[in-house]
mmCIF file of C-alpha atoms in Angstrom:
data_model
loop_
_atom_site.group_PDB
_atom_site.id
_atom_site.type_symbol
_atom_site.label_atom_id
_atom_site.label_comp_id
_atom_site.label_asym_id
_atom_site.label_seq_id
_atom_site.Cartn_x
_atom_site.Cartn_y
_atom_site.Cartn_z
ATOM 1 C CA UNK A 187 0.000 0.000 0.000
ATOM 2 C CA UNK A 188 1.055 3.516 -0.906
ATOM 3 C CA UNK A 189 1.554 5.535 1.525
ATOM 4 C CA UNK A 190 -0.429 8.797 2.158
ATOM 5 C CA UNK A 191 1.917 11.625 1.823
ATOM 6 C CA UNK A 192 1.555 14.597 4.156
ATOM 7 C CA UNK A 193 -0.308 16.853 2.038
ATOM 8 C CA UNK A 194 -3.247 14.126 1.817
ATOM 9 C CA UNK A 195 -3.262 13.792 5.657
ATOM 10 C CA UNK A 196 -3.781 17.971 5.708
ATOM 11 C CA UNK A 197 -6.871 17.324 2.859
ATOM 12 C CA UNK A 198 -8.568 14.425 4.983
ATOM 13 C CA UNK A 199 -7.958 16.560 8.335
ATOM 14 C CA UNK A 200 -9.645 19.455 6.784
ATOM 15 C CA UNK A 201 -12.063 17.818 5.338
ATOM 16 C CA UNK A 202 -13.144 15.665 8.042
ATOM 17 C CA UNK A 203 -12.746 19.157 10.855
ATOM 18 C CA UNK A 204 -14.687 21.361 8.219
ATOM 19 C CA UNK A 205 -18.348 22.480 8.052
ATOM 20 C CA UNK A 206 -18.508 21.071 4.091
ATOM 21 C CA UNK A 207 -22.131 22.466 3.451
ATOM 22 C CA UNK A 208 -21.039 26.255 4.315
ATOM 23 C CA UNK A 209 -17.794 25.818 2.350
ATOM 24 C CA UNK A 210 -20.400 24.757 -0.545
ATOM 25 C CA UNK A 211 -22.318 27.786 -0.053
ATOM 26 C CA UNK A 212 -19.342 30.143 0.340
ATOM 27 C CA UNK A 213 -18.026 28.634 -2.893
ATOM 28 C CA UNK A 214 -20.976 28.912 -4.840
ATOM 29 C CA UNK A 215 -21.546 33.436 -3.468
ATOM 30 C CA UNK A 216 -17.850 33.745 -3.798
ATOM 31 C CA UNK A 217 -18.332 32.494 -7.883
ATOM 32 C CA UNK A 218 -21.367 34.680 -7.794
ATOM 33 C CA UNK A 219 -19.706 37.740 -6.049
ATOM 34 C CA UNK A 220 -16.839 37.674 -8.465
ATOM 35 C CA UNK A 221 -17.861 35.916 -12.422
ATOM 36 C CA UNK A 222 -15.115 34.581 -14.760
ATOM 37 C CA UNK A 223 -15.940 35.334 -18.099
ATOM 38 C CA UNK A 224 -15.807 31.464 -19.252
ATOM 39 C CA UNK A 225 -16.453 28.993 -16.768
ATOM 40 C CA UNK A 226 -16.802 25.041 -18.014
ATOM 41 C CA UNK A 227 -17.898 21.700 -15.887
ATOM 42 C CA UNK A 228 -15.328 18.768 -16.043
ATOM 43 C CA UNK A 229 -17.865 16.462 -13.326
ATOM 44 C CA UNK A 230 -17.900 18.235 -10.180
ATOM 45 C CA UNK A 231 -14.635 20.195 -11.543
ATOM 46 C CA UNK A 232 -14.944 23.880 -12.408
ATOM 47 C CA UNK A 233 -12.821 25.232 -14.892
ATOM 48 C CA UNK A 234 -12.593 28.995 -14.597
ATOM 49 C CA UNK A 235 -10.741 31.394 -17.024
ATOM 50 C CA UNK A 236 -10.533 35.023 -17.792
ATOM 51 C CA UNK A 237 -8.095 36.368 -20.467
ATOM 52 C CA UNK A 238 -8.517 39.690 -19.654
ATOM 53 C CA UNK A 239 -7.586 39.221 -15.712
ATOM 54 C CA UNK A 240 -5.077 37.596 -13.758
ATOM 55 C CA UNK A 241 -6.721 36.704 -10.336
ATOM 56 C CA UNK A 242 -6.618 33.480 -9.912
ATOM 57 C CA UNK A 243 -9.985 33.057 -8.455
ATOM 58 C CA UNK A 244 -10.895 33.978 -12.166
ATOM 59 C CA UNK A 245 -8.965 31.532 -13.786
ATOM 60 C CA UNK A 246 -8.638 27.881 -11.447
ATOM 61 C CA UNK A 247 -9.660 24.885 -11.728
ATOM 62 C CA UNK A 248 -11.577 24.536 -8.956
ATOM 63 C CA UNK A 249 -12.972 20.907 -7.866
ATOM 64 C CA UNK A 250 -16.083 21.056 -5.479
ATOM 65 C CA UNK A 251 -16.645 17.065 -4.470
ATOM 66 C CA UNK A 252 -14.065 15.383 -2.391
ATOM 67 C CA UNK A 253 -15.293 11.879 -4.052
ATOM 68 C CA UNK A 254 -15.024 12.851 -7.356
ATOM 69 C CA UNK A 255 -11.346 11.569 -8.692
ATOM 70 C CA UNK A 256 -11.928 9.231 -11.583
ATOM 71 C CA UNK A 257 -9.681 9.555 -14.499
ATOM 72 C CA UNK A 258 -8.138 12.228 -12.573
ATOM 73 C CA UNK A 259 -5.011 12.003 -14.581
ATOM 74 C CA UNK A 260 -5.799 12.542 -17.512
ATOM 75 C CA UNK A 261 -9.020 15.029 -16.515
ATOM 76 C CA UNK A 262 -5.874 17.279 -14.797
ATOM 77 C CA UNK A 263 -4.066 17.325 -18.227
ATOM 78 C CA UNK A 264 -7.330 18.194 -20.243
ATOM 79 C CA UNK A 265 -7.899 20.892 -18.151
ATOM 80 C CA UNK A 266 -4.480 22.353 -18.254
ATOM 81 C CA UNK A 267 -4.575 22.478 -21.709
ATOM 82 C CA UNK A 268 -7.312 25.182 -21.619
ATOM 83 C CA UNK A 269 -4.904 27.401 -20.021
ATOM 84 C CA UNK A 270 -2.259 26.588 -21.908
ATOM 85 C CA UNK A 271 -4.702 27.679 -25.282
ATOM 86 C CA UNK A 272 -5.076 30.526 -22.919
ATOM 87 C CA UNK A 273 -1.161 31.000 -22.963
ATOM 88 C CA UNK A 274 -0.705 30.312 -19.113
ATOM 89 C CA UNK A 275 0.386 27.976 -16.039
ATOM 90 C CA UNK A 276 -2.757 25.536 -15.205
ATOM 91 C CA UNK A 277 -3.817 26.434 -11.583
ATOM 92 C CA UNK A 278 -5.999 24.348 -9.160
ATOM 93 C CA UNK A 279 -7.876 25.785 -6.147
ATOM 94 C CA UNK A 280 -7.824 23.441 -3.280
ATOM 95 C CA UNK A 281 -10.614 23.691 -0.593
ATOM 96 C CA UNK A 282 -12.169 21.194 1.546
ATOM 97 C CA UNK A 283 -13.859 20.488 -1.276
ATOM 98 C CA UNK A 284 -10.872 18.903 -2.971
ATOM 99 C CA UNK A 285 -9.877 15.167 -3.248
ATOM 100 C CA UNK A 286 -6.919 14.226 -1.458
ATOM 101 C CA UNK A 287 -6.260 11.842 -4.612
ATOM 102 C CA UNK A 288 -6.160 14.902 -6.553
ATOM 103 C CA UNK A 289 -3.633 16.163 -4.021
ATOM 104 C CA UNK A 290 -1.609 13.549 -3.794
ATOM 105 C CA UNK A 291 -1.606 13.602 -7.680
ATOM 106 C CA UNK A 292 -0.519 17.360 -7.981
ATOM 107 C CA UNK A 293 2.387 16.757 -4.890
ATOM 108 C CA UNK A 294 3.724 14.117 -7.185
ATOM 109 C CA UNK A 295 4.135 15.812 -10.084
ATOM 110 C CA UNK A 296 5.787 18.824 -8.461
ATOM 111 C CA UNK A 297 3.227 21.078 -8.760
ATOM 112 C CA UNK A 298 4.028 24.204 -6.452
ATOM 113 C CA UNK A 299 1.301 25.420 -3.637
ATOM 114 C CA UNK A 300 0.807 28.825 -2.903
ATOM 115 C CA UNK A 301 -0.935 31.732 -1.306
ATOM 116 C CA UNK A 302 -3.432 29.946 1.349
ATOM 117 C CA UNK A 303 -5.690 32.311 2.030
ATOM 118 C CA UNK A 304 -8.788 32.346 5.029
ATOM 119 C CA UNK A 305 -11.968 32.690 4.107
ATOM 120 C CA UNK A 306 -13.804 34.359 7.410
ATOM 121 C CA UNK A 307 -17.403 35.023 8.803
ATOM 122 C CA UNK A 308 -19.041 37.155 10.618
ATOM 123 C CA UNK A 309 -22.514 37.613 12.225
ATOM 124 C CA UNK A 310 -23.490 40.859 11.305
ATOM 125 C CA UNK A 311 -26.673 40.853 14.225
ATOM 126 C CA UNK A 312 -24.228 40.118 16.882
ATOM 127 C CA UNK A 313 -21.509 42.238 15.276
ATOM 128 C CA UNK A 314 -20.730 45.535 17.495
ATOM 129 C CA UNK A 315 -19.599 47.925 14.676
ATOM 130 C CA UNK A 316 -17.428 51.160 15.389
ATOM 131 C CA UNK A 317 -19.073 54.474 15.078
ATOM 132 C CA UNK A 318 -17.267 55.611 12.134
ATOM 133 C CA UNK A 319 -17.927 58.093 9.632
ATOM 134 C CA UNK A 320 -20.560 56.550 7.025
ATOM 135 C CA UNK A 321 -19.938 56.438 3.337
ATOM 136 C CA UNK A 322 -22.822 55.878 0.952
ATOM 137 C CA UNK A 323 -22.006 53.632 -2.348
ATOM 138 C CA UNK A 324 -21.831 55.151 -5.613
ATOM 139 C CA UNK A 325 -23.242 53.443 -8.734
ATOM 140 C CA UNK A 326 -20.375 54.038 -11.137
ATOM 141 C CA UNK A 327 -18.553 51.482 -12.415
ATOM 142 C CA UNK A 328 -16.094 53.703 -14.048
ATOM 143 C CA UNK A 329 -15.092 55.856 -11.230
ATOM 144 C CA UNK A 330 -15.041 52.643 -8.534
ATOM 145 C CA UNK A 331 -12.912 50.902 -10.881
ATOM 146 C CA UNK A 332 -10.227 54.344 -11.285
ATOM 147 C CA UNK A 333 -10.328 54.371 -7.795
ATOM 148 C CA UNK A 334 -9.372 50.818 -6.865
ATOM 149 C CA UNK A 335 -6.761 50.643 -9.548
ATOM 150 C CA UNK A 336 -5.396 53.917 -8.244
ATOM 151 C CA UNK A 337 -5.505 52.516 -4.573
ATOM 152 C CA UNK A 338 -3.813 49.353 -5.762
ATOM 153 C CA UNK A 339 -1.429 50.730 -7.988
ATOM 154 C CA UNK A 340 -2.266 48.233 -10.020
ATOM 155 C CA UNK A 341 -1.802 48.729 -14.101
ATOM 156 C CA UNK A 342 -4.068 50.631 -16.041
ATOM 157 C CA UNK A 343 -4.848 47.947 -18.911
ATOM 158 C CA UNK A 344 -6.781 45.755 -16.325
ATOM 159 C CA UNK A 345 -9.143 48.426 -15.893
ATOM 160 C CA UNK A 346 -11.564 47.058 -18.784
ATOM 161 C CA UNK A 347 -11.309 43.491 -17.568
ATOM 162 C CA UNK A 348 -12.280 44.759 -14.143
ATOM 163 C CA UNK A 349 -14.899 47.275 -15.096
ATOM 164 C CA UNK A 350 -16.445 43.655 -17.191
ATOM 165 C CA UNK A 351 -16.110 41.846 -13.976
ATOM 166 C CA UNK A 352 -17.973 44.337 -11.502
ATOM 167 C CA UNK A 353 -20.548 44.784 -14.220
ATOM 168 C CA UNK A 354 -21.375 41.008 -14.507
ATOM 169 C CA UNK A 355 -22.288 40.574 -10.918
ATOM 170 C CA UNK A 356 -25.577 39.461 -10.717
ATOM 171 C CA UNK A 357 -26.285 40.207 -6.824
ATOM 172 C CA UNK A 358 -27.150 43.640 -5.496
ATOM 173 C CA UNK A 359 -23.756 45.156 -5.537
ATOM 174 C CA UNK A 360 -22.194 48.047 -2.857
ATOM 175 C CA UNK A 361 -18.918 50.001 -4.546
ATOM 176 C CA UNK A 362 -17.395 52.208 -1.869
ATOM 177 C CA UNK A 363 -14.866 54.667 -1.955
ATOM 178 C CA UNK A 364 -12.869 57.278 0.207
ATOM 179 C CA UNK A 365 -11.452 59.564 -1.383
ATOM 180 C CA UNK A 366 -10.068 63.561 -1.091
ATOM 181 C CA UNK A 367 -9.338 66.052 -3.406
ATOM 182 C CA UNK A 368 -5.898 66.484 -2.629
ATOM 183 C CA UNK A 369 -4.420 62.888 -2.217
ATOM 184 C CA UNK A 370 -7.577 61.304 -4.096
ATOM 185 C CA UNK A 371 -8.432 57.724 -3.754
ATOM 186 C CA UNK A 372 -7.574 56.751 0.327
ATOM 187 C CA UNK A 373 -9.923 53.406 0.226
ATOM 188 C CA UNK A 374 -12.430 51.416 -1.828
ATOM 189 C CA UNK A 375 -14.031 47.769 -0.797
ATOM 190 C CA UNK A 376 -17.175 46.111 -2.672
ATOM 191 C CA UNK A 377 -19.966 44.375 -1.097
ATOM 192 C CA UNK A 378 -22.221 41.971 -3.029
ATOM 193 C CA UNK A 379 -25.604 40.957 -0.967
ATOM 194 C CA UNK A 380 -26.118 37.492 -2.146
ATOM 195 C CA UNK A 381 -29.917 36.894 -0.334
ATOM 196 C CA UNK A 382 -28.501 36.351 3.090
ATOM 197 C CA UNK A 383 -25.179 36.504 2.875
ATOM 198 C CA UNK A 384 -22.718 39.587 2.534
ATOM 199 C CA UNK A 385 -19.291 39.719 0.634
ATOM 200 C CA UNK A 386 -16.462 41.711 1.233
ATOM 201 C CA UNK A 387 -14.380 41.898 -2.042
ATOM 202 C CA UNK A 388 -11.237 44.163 -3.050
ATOM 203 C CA UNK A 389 -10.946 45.982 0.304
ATOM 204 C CA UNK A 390 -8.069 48.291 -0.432
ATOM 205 C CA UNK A 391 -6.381 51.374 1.517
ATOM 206 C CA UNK A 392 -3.518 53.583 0.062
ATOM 207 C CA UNK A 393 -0.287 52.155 1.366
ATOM 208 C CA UNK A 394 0.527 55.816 2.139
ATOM 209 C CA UNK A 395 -2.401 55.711 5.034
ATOM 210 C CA UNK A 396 -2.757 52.533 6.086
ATOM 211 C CA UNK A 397 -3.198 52.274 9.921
ATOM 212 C CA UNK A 398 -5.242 55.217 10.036
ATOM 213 C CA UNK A 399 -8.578 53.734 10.457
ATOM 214 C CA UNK A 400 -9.601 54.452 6.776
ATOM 215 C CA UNK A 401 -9.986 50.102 7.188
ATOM 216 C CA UNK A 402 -12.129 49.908 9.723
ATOM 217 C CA UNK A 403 -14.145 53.098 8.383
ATOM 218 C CA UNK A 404 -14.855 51.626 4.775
ATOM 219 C CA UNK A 405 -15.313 48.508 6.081
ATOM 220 C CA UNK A 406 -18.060 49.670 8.523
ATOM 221 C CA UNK A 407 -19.677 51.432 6.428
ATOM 222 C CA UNK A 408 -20.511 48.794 3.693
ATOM 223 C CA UNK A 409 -21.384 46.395 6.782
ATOM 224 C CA UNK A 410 -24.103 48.763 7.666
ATOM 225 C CA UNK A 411 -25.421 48.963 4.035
ATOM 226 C CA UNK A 412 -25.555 45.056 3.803
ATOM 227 C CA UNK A 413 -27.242 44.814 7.224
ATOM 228 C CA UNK A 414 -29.947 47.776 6.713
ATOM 229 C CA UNK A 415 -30.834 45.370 3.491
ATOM 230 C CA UNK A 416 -31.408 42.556 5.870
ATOM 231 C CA UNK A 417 -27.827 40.387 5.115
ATOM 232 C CA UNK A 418 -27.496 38.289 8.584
ATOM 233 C CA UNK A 419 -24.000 37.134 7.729
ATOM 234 C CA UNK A 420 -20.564 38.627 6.286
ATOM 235 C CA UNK A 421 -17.993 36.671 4.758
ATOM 236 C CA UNK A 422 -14.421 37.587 3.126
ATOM 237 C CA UNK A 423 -10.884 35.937 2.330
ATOM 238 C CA UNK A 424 -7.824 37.156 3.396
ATOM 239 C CA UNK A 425 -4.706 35.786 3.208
ATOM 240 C CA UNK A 426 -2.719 34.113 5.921
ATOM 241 C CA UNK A 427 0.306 36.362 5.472
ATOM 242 C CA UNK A 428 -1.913 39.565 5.871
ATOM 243 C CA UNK A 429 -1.966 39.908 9.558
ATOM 244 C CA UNK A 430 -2.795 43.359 9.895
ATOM 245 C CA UNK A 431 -5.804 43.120 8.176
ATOM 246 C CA UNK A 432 -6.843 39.204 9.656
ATOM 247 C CA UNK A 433 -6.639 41.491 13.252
ATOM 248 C CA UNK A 434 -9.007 44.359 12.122
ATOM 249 C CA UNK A 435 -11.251 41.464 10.553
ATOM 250 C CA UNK A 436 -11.435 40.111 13.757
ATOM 251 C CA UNK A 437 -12.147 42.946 15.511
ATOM 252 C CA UNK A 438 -15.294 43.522 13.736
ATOM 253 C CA UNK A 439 -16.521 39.671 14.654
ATOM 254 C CA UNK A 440 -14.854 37.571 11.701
ATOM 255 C CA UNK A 441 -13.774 34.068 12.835
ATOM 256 C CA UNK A 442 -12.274 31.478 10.327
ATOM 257 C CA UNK A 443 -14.183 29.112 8.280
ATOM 258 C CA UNK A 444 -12.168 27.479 6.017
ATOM 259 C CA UNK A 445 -8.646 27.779 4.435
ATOM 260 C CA UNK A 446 -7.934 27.325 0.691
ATOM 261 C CA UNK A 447 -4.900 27.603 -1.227
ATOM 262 C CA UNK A 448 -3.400 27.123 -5.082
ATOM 263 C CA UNK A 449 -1.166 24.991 -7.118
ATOM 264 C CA UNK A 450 0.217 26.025 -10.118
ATOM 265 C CA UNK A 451 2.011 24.037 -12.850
ATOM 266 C CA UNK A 452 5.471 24.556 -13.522
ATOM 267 C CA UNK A 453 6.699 25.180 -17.195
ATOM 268 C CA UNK A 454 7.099 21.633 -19.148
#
């Protein structure tokens, strides 16, 4: 008998510790909260790409059954070769919902893991927020995206990729910004009300002001929107290396509900 490498031992123990139907349902908003632009079914296997993006939660293949693993070989290479047409590295998200024999499969062909990240929740009628200065949403795309690219630093040429994105979210949507006319964009998060459930996406402060409170100010705010339109839970990922921001989570009433990470092929 082969034995079960260590990687496999860390799938079963969070499979078997995890609350599988709410990683299910955080899976299924989080797809919702943020759309890929082509996004095909291999099984229970999601295969999510975006040409115009990089995030990797836009382009993963993402499996969502821990028993599904047959022909898992060769189902792996046929979905790396859509990224490849794509002219990029095949990436897997593992969750809880991942099989460890998919695991054990991308271990042994040296595939490198990376960026685990926490996905967190938070009872927003229990939740005590600060009394911070409130910021109402705007409705344009345009200026939301400006401002988060400005915030992030990030290139201009994703701004039509991410201006495609925000647009194609089906759920009630919240943009937020801070912003002054001297320094400009300070902060900008989105909020997509899914029914129920609340999600924080692209929360963002100007490295130039960050431990300020602009955080905990934006953040507030588009908690209060989501609750005044009757959302009775939060959630948001964050990853593990971010501890600033995993400490002001947590001071607004996020705990941890699952972890999930990536593997990425390596050049052949």
């Amino acid at each position: 008998m082969a034995t079960i490498g260590a990687d496999r031992l860390l799938v079963q123990a969070s499979i078997s510790s995890t609350n599988l139907p709410l990683v299910r349902r955080l899976e299924a908003v989080g797809f919702r909260a943020w759309p890929a632009a082509s996004v095909q079914y291999d099984g229970s296997w999601q295969v999510r790409l975006t040409a115009g993006h990089p995030s990797n939660r836009l382009n993963s293949i993402v499996p969502l059954d821990p028993s599904d693993h047959r022909d898992v070989e060769i189902r792996l290479e046929k979905a790396s070769r859509k990224f490849e047409a794509y002219g990029r590295a095949a990436v897997v998200r593992q969750t809880p919902l991942a099989s460890p024999v998919l695991i054990d499969l991308l271990s042994a062909r040296n595939w490198t893991r990376f960026d685990e990240t926490m996905v967190m929740t938070c009872d927003l009628a229990e939740a005590e927020l600060p009394d911070t200065l409130d910021h109402l949403p705007t409705h344009d795309v345009g200026r939301f995206v400006d401002a988060n690219l400005a915030v992030d630093r990030a290139p201009l040429s994703l701004k039509p990729a991410l201006a495609e994105i925000i647009s194609a979210i089906k759920p009630p949507s919240g943009l937020f910004m801070i912003e002054n006319a001297v320094e400009g964009p300070l902060a900008t998060v989105l909020c997509v009300q899914d029914n129920d459930l609340a999600g924080i996406m692209s929360l963002s402060v100007c490295e130039t002001r960050r431990r300020q409170g602009l955080g905990t100010e934006i953040l507030t705010s588009a908690l209060r929107w989501a609750r005044m339109r009757s959302a009775r839970s939060a959630w948001l990922q964050v990853r593990l290396s971010n501890r600033p921001a995993i400490a002001l989570y947590e001071r607004l009433g996020f705990r941890d509900a699952y972890h999930y990470c990536y593997w990425q092929r390596g050049p052949r």
